[in-house]
Amino acid sequence: MASEKTKKPSEMNPEDLPDVRAFQDEFTRGFLQSTEEIRPGYYPFLSGTGKYEMDFPEGGIISERAYARKEKVHEGYSVHILSDVVGGADTTIFYYSDDTTDELDMNLESFSSRIGKDINYKEIAGDGQSLYYGNFERNGFHTYAGYVQNEKADGALEIIYQIDCRQELKEKCNKNKTKNEKYVLDWLKTIRFIDENKEVNIS
């Protein structure tokens, strides 16, 4: 029998879990791999495809109704986040297993088209992957768009991160614009593709 320390959060008694939104939501904690913080305020997350991992915010909840996955081929979901830094935010994440580096320009153009905004992406190189990033303001939201391409194999992620800056929140957002952008970028940089040779157990 597994000890409490080796059990996954989804197998643990809810009373033994951290008292944060991510763990109190049954669907969300199914993706969380440990009750130990990977860095302050974040816990290790594993995609349902087993293809990538990232730091997941303690204030985040994945919408079960909006979640869709086709084996290891495609995954899409939304995350509603409450944070002391950015306040309220909504993130949509899509994984495509067949996106390749050869089709990068076309895929970035398609991503921009789906957002409805012509984005001038900045490239940020990582370890075995590249992040293409841009931001804009629309309808009272500060929106951050990230496209993460696997450089070692096929596969990419499209991420849209929207911070609510409407009405009385506008002044605070404008004041914290640089801090908020760093917060989102630091999180995007935690996304890591999983080596094809690494054994990963997914449900």
Coordinates of N, CA and C in Angstrom, one line a residue:
M1 N 0.8 -1.2 0.0 CA 0.0 0.0 0.0 C 0.9 1.3 0.0
A2 N 0.5 2.2 -0.8 CA 1.3 3.4 -1.0 C 1.2 4.3 0.3
S3 N 2.3 4.9 0.7 CA 2.2 5.8 1.9 C 1.6 7.1 1.4
E4 N 1.3 8.0 2.4 CA 0.7 9.3 2.0 C 1.7 10.1 1.2
K5 N 3.0 9.9 1.4 CA 4.0 10.7 0.7 C 4.1 10.3 -0.7
T6 N 3.9 9.0 -1.0 CA 4.0 8.5 -2.4 C 2.7 8.6 -3.2
K7 N 1.6 8.8 -2.5 CA 0.3 8.8 -3.2 C 0.2 10.1 -4.0
K8 N -0.5 10.0 -5.2 CA -0.8 11.2 -6.0 C -1.9 11.9 -5.2
P9 N -2.0 13.2 -5.5 CA -3.1 14.0 -4.8 C -4.5 13.5 -5.0
S10 N -4.7 12.9 -6.2 CA -6.0 12.4 -6.6 C -6.4 11.2 -5.7
E11 N -5.4 10.5 -5.1 CA -5.6 9.3 -4.3 C -5.7 9.6 -2.8
M12 N -5.4 10.9 -2.5 CA -5.3 11.2 -1.1 C -6.7 11.7 -0.5
N13 N -6.8 11.6 0.8 CA -7.9 12.2 1.5 C -7.9 13.7 1.3
P14 N -9.1 14.3 0.9 CA -9.1 15.7 0.7 C -8.7 16.5 1.9
E15 N -8.9 16.0 3.1 CA -8.5 16.7 4.3 C -7.0 16.8 4.5
D16 N -6.2 16.0 3.8 CA -4.8 16.0 3.9 C -4.1 16.8 2.8
L17 N -4.9 17.4 1.9 CA -4.4 18.2 0.8 C -4.2 19.7 1.2
P18 N -3.3 20.4 0.5 CA -3.2 21.8 0.7 C -4.5 22.6 0.6
D19 N -4.7 23.6 1.4 CA -6.0 24.3 1.4 C -5.9 25.4 0.4
V20 N -5.8 25.1 -0.9 CA -5.8 26.0 -2.0 C -6.8 25.6 -3.0
R21 N -7.2 26.5 -3.9 CA -8.3 26.2 -4.9 C -8.0 25.0 -5.7
A22 N -6.7 24.9 -6.2 CA -6.4 23.8 -7.2 C -6.6 22.4 -6.6
F23 N -6.3 22.3 -5.3 CA -6.5 20.9 -4.7 C -7.9 20.7 -4.2
Q24 N -8.6 21.7 -3.9 CA -10.0 21.5 -3.4 C -11.0 21.2 -4.6
D25 N -10.5 21.4 -5.8 CA -11.3 21.0 -7.0 C -10.9 19.6 -7.4
E26 N -11.8 18.6 -7.4 CA -11.5 17.2 -7.7 C -11.0 17.0 -9.1
F27 N -11.5 17.7 -10.1 CA -11.1 17.5 -11.5 C -9.7 18.0 -11.6
T28 N -9.4 19.2 -11.1 CA -8.1 19.8 -11.2 C -7.0 19.0 -10.6
R29 N -7.2 18.5 -9.4 CA -6.2 17.8 -8.7 C -5.8 16.5 -9.3
G30 N -6.6 16.0 -10.3 CA -6.3 14.8 -11.0 C -5.1 15.0 -11.9
F31 N -4.7 16.3 -12.2 CA -3.6 16.6 -13.0 C -2.3 16.9 -12.2
L32 N -2.5 17.1 -10.9 CA -1.4 17.6 -10.1 C -0.7 16.3 -9.5
Q33 N 0.6 16.4 -9.6 CA 1.5 15.2 -9.3 C 2.0 15.1 -7.9
S34 N 1.9 16.2 -7.1 CA 2.5 16.2 -5.8 C 1.8 17.4 -5.0
T35 N 1.8 17.2 -3.7 CA 1.3 18.2 -2.8 C 2.5 19.1 -2.4
E36 N 3.7 18.8 -2.8 CA 4.9 19.7 -2.6 C 5.0 20.8 -3.6
E37 N 5.1 22.0 -3.2 CA 5.3 23.1 -4.1 C 6.5 22.9 -4.9
I38 N 6.4 23.2 -6.2 CA 7.6 23.2 -7.1 C 8.3 24.5 -7.0
R39 N 7.6 25.6 -6.7 CA 8.1 26.9 -6.3 C 6.9 27.6 -5.6
P40 N 7.1 28.6 -4.9 CA 6.1 29.2 -4.1 C 4.8 29.5 -4.9
G41 N 3.7 28.8 -4.4 CA 2.4 29.1 -5.1 C 2.1 28.2 -6.3
Y42 N 3.0 27.3 -6.6 CA 2.8 26.4 -7.8 C 3.1 25.0 -7.5
Y43 N 2.4 24.1 -8.2 CA 2.5 22.7 -8.0 C 2.7 22.0 -9.3
P44 N 3.4 20.8 -9.3 CA 3.7 20.1 -10.6 C 2.4 19.6 -11.3
F45 N 2.3 19.9 -12.6 CA 1.1 19.5 -13.4 C 1.6 18.6 -14.5
L46 N 0.8 17.6 -14.8 CA 1.1 16.7 -16.0 C -0.1 16.7 -16.9
S47 N 0.1 17.0 -18.1 CA -0.9 17.0 -19.1 C -1.6 15.6 -19.2
G48 N -2.9 15.6 -19.6 CA -3.6 14.3 -19.8 C -3.0 13.6 -20.9
T49 N -2.3 14.2 -21.8 CA -1.7 13.5 -23.0 C -0.3 12.9 -22.6
G50 N 0.2 13.3 -21.4 CA 1.5 12.9 -21.0 C 2.7 13.5 -21.8
K51 N 2.3 14.5 -22.6 CA 3.3 15.1 -23.5 C 4.1 16.3 -23.0
Y52 N 3.5 16.9 -21.9 CA 4.2 18.1 -21.4 C 3.8 18.3 -19.9
E53 N 4.6 19.0 -19.2 CA 4.3 19.4 -17.8 C 4.6 20.8 -17.6
M54 N 4.1 21.3 -16.5 CA 4.3 22.8 -16.2 C 4.0 23.0 -14.7
D55 N 4.3 24.2 -14.2 CA 4.0 24.7 -12.9 C 2.5 25.1 -12.9
F56 N 1.7 24.6 -12.0 CA 0.3 25.0 -12.0 C 0.0 25.9 -10.8
P57 N -0.7 27.0 -11.0 CA -0.9 28.0 -9.9 C -1.9 27.4 -8.9
E58 N -1.6 27.7 -7.7 CA -2.5 27.2 -6.6 C -3.9 27.8 -6.6
G59 N -4.1 28.9 -7.3 CA -5.4 29.5 -7.4 C -6.1 29.1 -8.7
G60 N -5.6 28.1 -9.4 CA -6.2 27.8 -10.7 C -7.2 26.6 -10.6
I61 N -8.2 26.6 -11.4 CA -9.2 25.5 -11.5 C -9.4 25.3 -13.0
I62 N -9.3 24.0 -13.4 CA -9.5 23.6 -14.7 C -11.0 23.3 -14.9
S63 N -11.6 23.8 -15.9 CA -13.0 23.6 -16.2 C -13.2 22.2 -16.8
E64 N -13.9 21.3 -16.0 CA -14.2 20.0 -16.5 C -15.0 20.0 -17.7
R65 N -16.0 20.9 -17.8 CA -16.9 20.9 -18.9 C -16.2 21.3 -20.2
A66 N -15.2 22.1 -20.1 CA -14.5 22.7 -21.2 C -13.3 21.8 -21.6
Y67 N -13.0 20.7 -20.9 CA -11.8 19.9 -21.1 C -12.1 18.9 -22.3
A68 N -11.2 18.8 -23.2 CA -11.3 17.8 -24.3 C -9.9 17.2 -24.6
R69 N -9.9 15.9 -24.8 CA -8.6 15.3 -25.2 C -8.9 14.1 -26.1
K70 N -8.0 14.0 -27.1 CA -8.0 12.8 -28.0 C -6.7 12.1 -27.8
E71 N -6.7 11.1 -26.9 CA -5.5 10.3 -26.6 C -4.3 11.2 -26.4
K72 N -3.2 11.0 -27.1 CA -2.0 11.8 -27.0 C -1.9 12.8 -28.1
V73 N -3.0 13.0 -28.9 CA -2.9 13.8 -30.1 C -3.3 15.2 -29.9
H74 N -4.3 15.5 -29.1 CA -4.8 16.8 -28.9 C -5.4 17.0 -27.5
E75 N -5.3 18.2 -27.0 CA -5.8 18.5 -25.7 C -6.2 20.0 -25.6
G76 N -7.4 20.3 -25.1 CA -7.8 21.6 -24.9 C -8.5 21.8 -23.6
Y77 N -8.3 23.0 -22.9 CA -8.9 23.2 -21.7 C -8.8 24.7 -21.3
S78 N -9.6 25.1 -20.3 CA -9.5 26.5 -19.8 C -9.2 26.4 -18.3
V79 N -8.5 27.4 -17.8 CA -8.2 27.5 -16.4 C -8.6 28.9 -15.9
H80 N -9.4 28.9 -14.8 CA -9.7 30.2 -14.2 C -8.8 30.4 -13.0
I81 N -8.1 31.5 -12.9 CA -7.1 31.7 -11.9 C -7.5 32.9 -11.0
L82 N -7.3 32.7 -9.7 CA -7.4 33.8 -8.8 C -6.0 34.0 -8.2
S83 N -5.4 35.2 -8.3 CA -4.0 35.4 -7.9 C -3.9 36.7 -7.2
D84 N -3.0 36.7 -6.2 CA -2.7 37.9 -5.5 C -2.0 38.9 -6.4
V85 N -1.3 38.4 -7.4 CA -0.6 39.3 -8.3 C -1.5 39.9 -9.4
V86 N -2.1 39.0 -10.1 CA -2.9 39.5 -11.3 C -4.4 39.7 -11.0
G87 N -4.9 39.2 -9.9 CA -6.3 39.3 -9.6 C -7.0 38.1 -10.3
G88 N -8.0 38.4 -11.1 CA -8.7 37.3 -11.8 C -8.2 37.2 -13.3
A89 N -8.0 35.9 -13.7 CA -7.5 35.7 -15.0 C -8.1 34.4 -15.6
D90 N -8.1 34.3 -16.9 CA -8.6 33.1 -17.6 C -7.6 32.7 -18.6
T91 N -7.3 31.5 -18.6 CA -6.3 30.9 -19.6 C -6.9 29.8 -20.4
T92 N -6.6 29.8 -21.7 CA -7.0 28.7 -22.5 C -5.7 28.1 -23.1
I93 N -5.7 26.7 -23.1 CA -4.5 26.0 -23.5 C -4.9 24.9 -24.5
F94 N -4.2 24.9 -25.6 CA -4.4 23.8 -26.6 C -3.1 23.2 -27.0
Y95 N -3.1 21.9 -27.0 CA -1.9 21.1 -27.4 C -2.2 20.4 -28.7
Y96 N -1.3 20.5 -29.7 CA -1.4 19.9 -31.0 C -0.1 19.0 -31.2
S97 N -0.3 17.7 -31.3 CA 0.9 16.8 -31.5 C 1.5 16.9 -32.8
D98 N 0.8 17.4 -33.8 CA 1.4 17.4 -35.2 C 2.0 18.7 -35.6
D99 N 2.0 19.7 -34.8 CA 2.6 21.0 -35.1 C 4.1 20.8 -35.2
T100 N 4.8 21.2 -36.3 CA 6.2 21.0 -36.5 C 6.9 22.3 -36.7
T101 N 8.2 22.3 -36.5 CA 9.0 23.5 -36.7 C 9.0 23.9 -38.2
D102 N 8.8 23.0 -39.1 CA 8.8 23.3 -40.5 C 7.6 24.2 -40.9
E103 N 6.6 24.1 -40.1 CA 5.3 24.8 -40.4 C 5.1 25.9 -39.4
L104 N 6.2 26.4 -38.7 CA 6.1 27.3 -37.6 C 5.4 28.6 -38.1
D105 N 5.9 29.2 -39.2 CA 5.3 30.5 -39.6 C 3.8 30.4 -39.9
M106 N 3.4 29.3 -40.5 CA 2.0 29.1 -40.8 C 1.2 28.9 -39.6
N107 N 1.8 28.1 -38.6 CA 1.0 27.9 -37.4 C 0.9 29.1 -36.5
L108 N 1.9 30.0 -36.5 CA 1.8 31.2 -35.8 C 0.8 32.2 -36.4
E109 N 0.7 32.1 -37.8 CA -0.3 32.9 -38.5 C -1.7 32.4 -38.2
S110 N -1.9 31.1 -38.1 CA -3.2 30.5 -37.8 C -3.6 30.9 -36.4
F111 N -2.6 30.8 -35.4 CA -2.9 31.2 -34.1 C -3.4 32.6 -33.9
S112 N -2.7 33.5 -34.6 CA -3.1 34.9 -34.6 C -4.5 35.1 -35.2
S113 N -4.8 34.3 -36.2 CA -6.1 34.4 -36.9 C -7.2 34.0 -35.9
R114 N -6.9 32.9 -35.2 CA -7.9 32.4 -34.2 C -8.1 33.5 -33.1
I115 N -7.1 34.2 -32.7 CA -7.2 35.2 -31.7 C -7.9 36.4 -32.2
G116 N -7.7 36.6 -33.6 CA -8.3 37.8 -34.2 C -7.5 39.0 -34.0
K117 N -6.1 38.8 -34.0 CA -5.2 39.9 -33.8 C -3.9 39.6 -34.5
D118 N -3.4 40.6 -35.2 CA -2.1 40.4 -35.9 C -1.0 40.7 -34.8
I119 N -0.3 39.6 -34.4 CA 0.6 39.7 -33.3 C 2.1 39.6 -33.8
N120 N 2.9 40.6 -33.3 CA 4.3 40.6 -33.6 C 5.0 39.8 -32.5
Y121 N 5.2 38.5 -32.8 CA 5.8 37.6 -31.7 C 7.3 37.8 -31.5
K122 N 7.6 37.8 -30.2 CA 9.0 37.8 -29.8 C 9.4 36.3 -29.5
E123 N 10.6 35.9 -30.0 CA 11.0 34.6 -29.7 C 11.9 34.5 -28.5
I124 N 11.6 33.6 -27.6 CA 12.4 33.3 -26.4 C 12.9 31.9 -26.4
A125 N 14.1 31.6 -26.7 CA 14.7 30.3 -26.8 C 14.7 29.6 -25.4
G126 N 14.4 28.3 -25.4 CA 14.5 27.6 -24.2 C 15.3 26.3 -24.4
D127 N 15.2 25.4 -23.4 CA 16.0 24.1 -23.5 C 15.1 23.1 -24.3
G128 N 15.4 23.0 -25.6 CA 14.7 22.0 -26.4 C 13.3 22.5 -26.9
Q129 N 13.0 23.8 -26.6 CA 11.8 24.4 -27.1 C 11.9 25.9 -27.3
S130 N 11.0 26.5 -28.0 CA 11.0 27.9 -28.2 C 9.6 28.5 -27.8
L131 N 9.6 29.7 -27.2 CA 8.4 30.4 -26.9 C 8.3 31.6 -27.8
Y132 N 7.1 31.7 -28.4 CA 6.8 32.9 -29.3 C 5.7 33.6 -28.5
Y133 N 5.9 34.9 -28.3 CA 5.1 35.6 -27.3 C 4.8 37.0 -27.8
G134 N 3.5 37.4 -27.5 CA 3.1 38.7 -27.7 C 1.9 39.1 -26.8
N135 N 1.6 40.4 -26.7 CA 0.5 40.8 -25.9 C -0.2 42.0 -26.5
F136 N -1.4 42.2 -26.0 CA -2.2 43.3 -26.5 C -3.4 43.6 -25.5
E137 N -4.1 44.7 -25.7 CA -5.3 45.0 -24.9 C -6.5 45.0 -25.7
R138 N -7.6 44.4 -25.2 CA -8.8 44.4 -25.9 C -10.0 44.2 -25.0
N139 N -11.1 45.0 -25.2 CA -12.3 44.8 -24.4 C -12.1 44.8 -22.9
G140 N -11.1 45.6 -22.4 CA -10.8 45.7 -21.0 C -10.0 44.6 -20.4
F141 N -9.4 43.8 -21.3 CA -8.6 42.7 -20.8 C -7.2 42.9 -21.4
H142 N -6.2 42.6 -20.5 CA -4.8 42.5 -21.0 C -4.5 41.1 -21.4
T143 N -4.2 40.9 -22.6 CA -4.1 39.5 -23.2 C -2.7 39.2 -23.6
Y144 N -2.3 38.0 -23.1 CA -0.9 37.5 -23.4 C -1.1 36.2 -24.2
A145 N -0.4 36.2 -25.4 CA -0.5 35.0 -26.3 C 0.9 34.3 -26.3
G146 N 0.9 33.0 -26.1 CA 2.2 32.3 -26.1 C 2.0 31.0 -27.0
Y147 N 3.0 30.8 -27.8 CA 3.0 29.6 -28.7 C 4.4 28.9 -28.3
V148 N 4.3 27.7 -27.8 CA 5.5 27.0 -27.4 C 5.7 25.8 -28.3
Q149 N 6.8 25.8 -29.0 CA 7.1 24.8 -30.0 C 8.2 23.8 -29.5
N150 N 7.9 22.6 -29.6 CA 8.9 21.5 -29.2 C 10.0 21.5 -30.3
E151 N 11.2 21.7 -30.0 CA 12.3 21.7 -31.0 C 12.9 20.3 -31.2
K152 N 12.6 19.4 -30.3 CA 13.2 18.0 -30.4 C 12.3 17.0 -31.0
A153 N 11.0 17.3 -31.1 CA 10.0 16.4 -31.7 C 8.8 17.3 -32.1
D154 N 7.8 16.7 -32.7 CA 6.6 17.4 -33.1 C 5.8 17.7 -31.9
G155 N 5.0 18.8 -32.0 CA 4.1 19.1 -30.9 C 4.3 20.6 -30.5
A156 N 3.2 21.2 -30.2 CA 3.2 22.6 -29.8 C 2.0 23.0 -28.9
L157 N 2.1 24.1 -28.2 CA 1.0 24.5 -27.3 C 0.7 26.0 -27.7
E158 N -0.6 26.2 -27.7 CA -1.1 27.6 -27.9 C -1.8 28.0 -26.6
I159 N -1.3 29.1 -26.0 CA -1.8 29.6 -24.7 C -2.3 31.0 -24.9
I160 N -3.5 31.3 -24.4 CA -4.0 32.7 -24.3 C -4.3 33.0 -22.8
Y161 N -3.7 34.0 -22.3 CA -3.8 34.3 -20.8 C -4.4 35.7 -20.8
Q162 N -5.6 35.8 -20.2 CA -6.3 37.1 -20.2 C -6.5 37.6 -18.7
I163 N -6.0 38.8 -18.4 CA -6.2 39.4 -17.1 C -7.3 40.4 -17.2
D164 N -8.3 40.3 -16.3 CA -9.4 41.2 -16.2 C -9.0 42.6 -15.7
C165 N -9.1 43.5 -16.6 CA -8.7 44.9 -16.3 C -9.8 45.9 -16.5
R166 N -11.1 45.4 -16.4 CA -12.2 46.2 -16.7 C -12.6 47.1 -15.5
Q167 N -13.2 48.2 -15.9 CA -13.7 49.2 -14.9 C -12.7 49.6 -13.8
E168 N -13.1 49.3 -12.5 CA -12.3 49.7 -11.4 C -10.9 49.0 -11.4
L169 N -10.8 47.9 -12.1 CA -9.5 47.2 -12.2 C -8.5 47.8 -13.1
K170 N -8.9 48.7 -14.0 CA -8.1 49.3 -15.0 C -6.9 50.0 -14.5
E171 N -7.1 50.8 -13.5 CA -5.9 51.6 -12.9 C -4.9 50.7 -12.3
K172 N -5.3 49.7 -11.6 CA -4.4 48.7 -11.0 C -3.6 48.0 -12.1
C173 N -4.3 47.5 -13.1 CA -3.6 46.8 -14.2 C -2.6 47.6 -14.9
N174 N -2.9 48.9 -15.2 CA -2.0 49.8 -15.8 C -0.7 50.0 -15.0
K175 N -1.0 50.2 -13.7 CA 0.1 50.4 -12.7 C 1.0 49.2 -12.6
N176 N 0.4 48.0 -12.7 CA 1.2 46.8 -12.6 C 1.5 46.1 -13.9
K177 N 1.4 46.8 -15.0 CA 1.6 46.2 -16.3 C 2.9 45.4 -16.5
T178 N 4.0 46.0 -16.1 CA 5.3 45.3 -16.2 C 5.4 44.1 -15.3
K179 N 4.9 44.2 -14.1 CA 4.9 43.1 -13.1 C 4.0 42.0 -13.6
N180 N 2.9 42.3 -14.1 CA 2.0 41.3 -14.6 C 2.6 40.5 -15.8
E181 N 3.2 41.3 -16.7 CA 3.8 40.6 -17.9 C 4.9 39.7 -17.5
K182 N 5.7 40.1 -16.5 CA 6.8 39.2 -16.0 C 6.2 37.9 -15.4
Y183 N 5.1 38.1 -14.6 CA 4.4 37.0 -14.0 C 3.9 36.0 -15.0
V184 N 3.3 36.4 -16.1 CA 2.8 35.5 -17.1 C 4.0 34.9 -17.8
L185 N 5.0 35.6 -18.2 CA 6.1 35.1 -18.9 C 6.9 34.0 -18.1
D186 N 7.0 34.3 -16.8 CA 7.7 33.4 -15.9 C 7.0 32.0 -15.9
W187 N 5.6 32.1 -15.9 CA 4.8 30.9 -15.9 C 5.0 30.2 -17.2
L188 N 4.9 30.9 -18.4 CA 5.0 30.3 -19.7 C 6.3 29.5 -19.8
K189 N 7.3 30.1 -19.2 CA 8.7 29.4 -19.3 C 8.8 28.1 -18.6
T190 N 7.8 27.8 -17.7 CA 7.8 26.6 -16.9 C 7.3 25.4 -17.8
I191 N 6.7 25.6 -18.9 CA 6.2 24.5 -19.7 C 7.3 23.7 -20.3
R192 N 7.3 22.4 -20.1 CA 8.4 21.6 -20.6 C 7.8 20.4 -21.3
F193 N 8.3 20.1 -22.5 CA 7.9 18.9 -23.2 C 8.6 17.7 -22.6
I194 N 7.9 16.6 -22.6 CA 8.4 15.3 -22.0 C 9.1 14.5 -23.0
D195 N 10.3 14.0 -22.7 CA 11.1 13.2 -23.6 C 10.3 12.0 -24.0
E196 N 10.2 11.6 -25.3 CA 9.5 10.5 -25.8 C 9.9 9.2 -25.1
N197 N 11.2 9.1 -24.7 CA 11.7 7.9 -24.1 C 11.4 7.8 -22.6
K198 N 10.8 8.8 -22.1 CA 10.5 8.8 -20.6 C 9.1 8.2 -20.4
E199 N 9.1 7.2 -19.5 CA 7.8 6.6 -19.2 C 7.0 7.5 -18.4
V200 N 5.8 7.7 -18.9 CA 4.8 8.6 -18.1 C 3.5 7.8 -18.0
N201 N 3.0 7.8 -16.8 CA 1.7 7.1 -16.6 C 0.6 8.2 -16.7
I202 N -0.3 8.0 -17.7 CA -1.5 8.9 -17.8 C -2.7 8.1 -17.7
S203 N -3.8 8.7 -17.3 CA -5.1 8.0 -17.2 C -5.8 7.9 -18.5

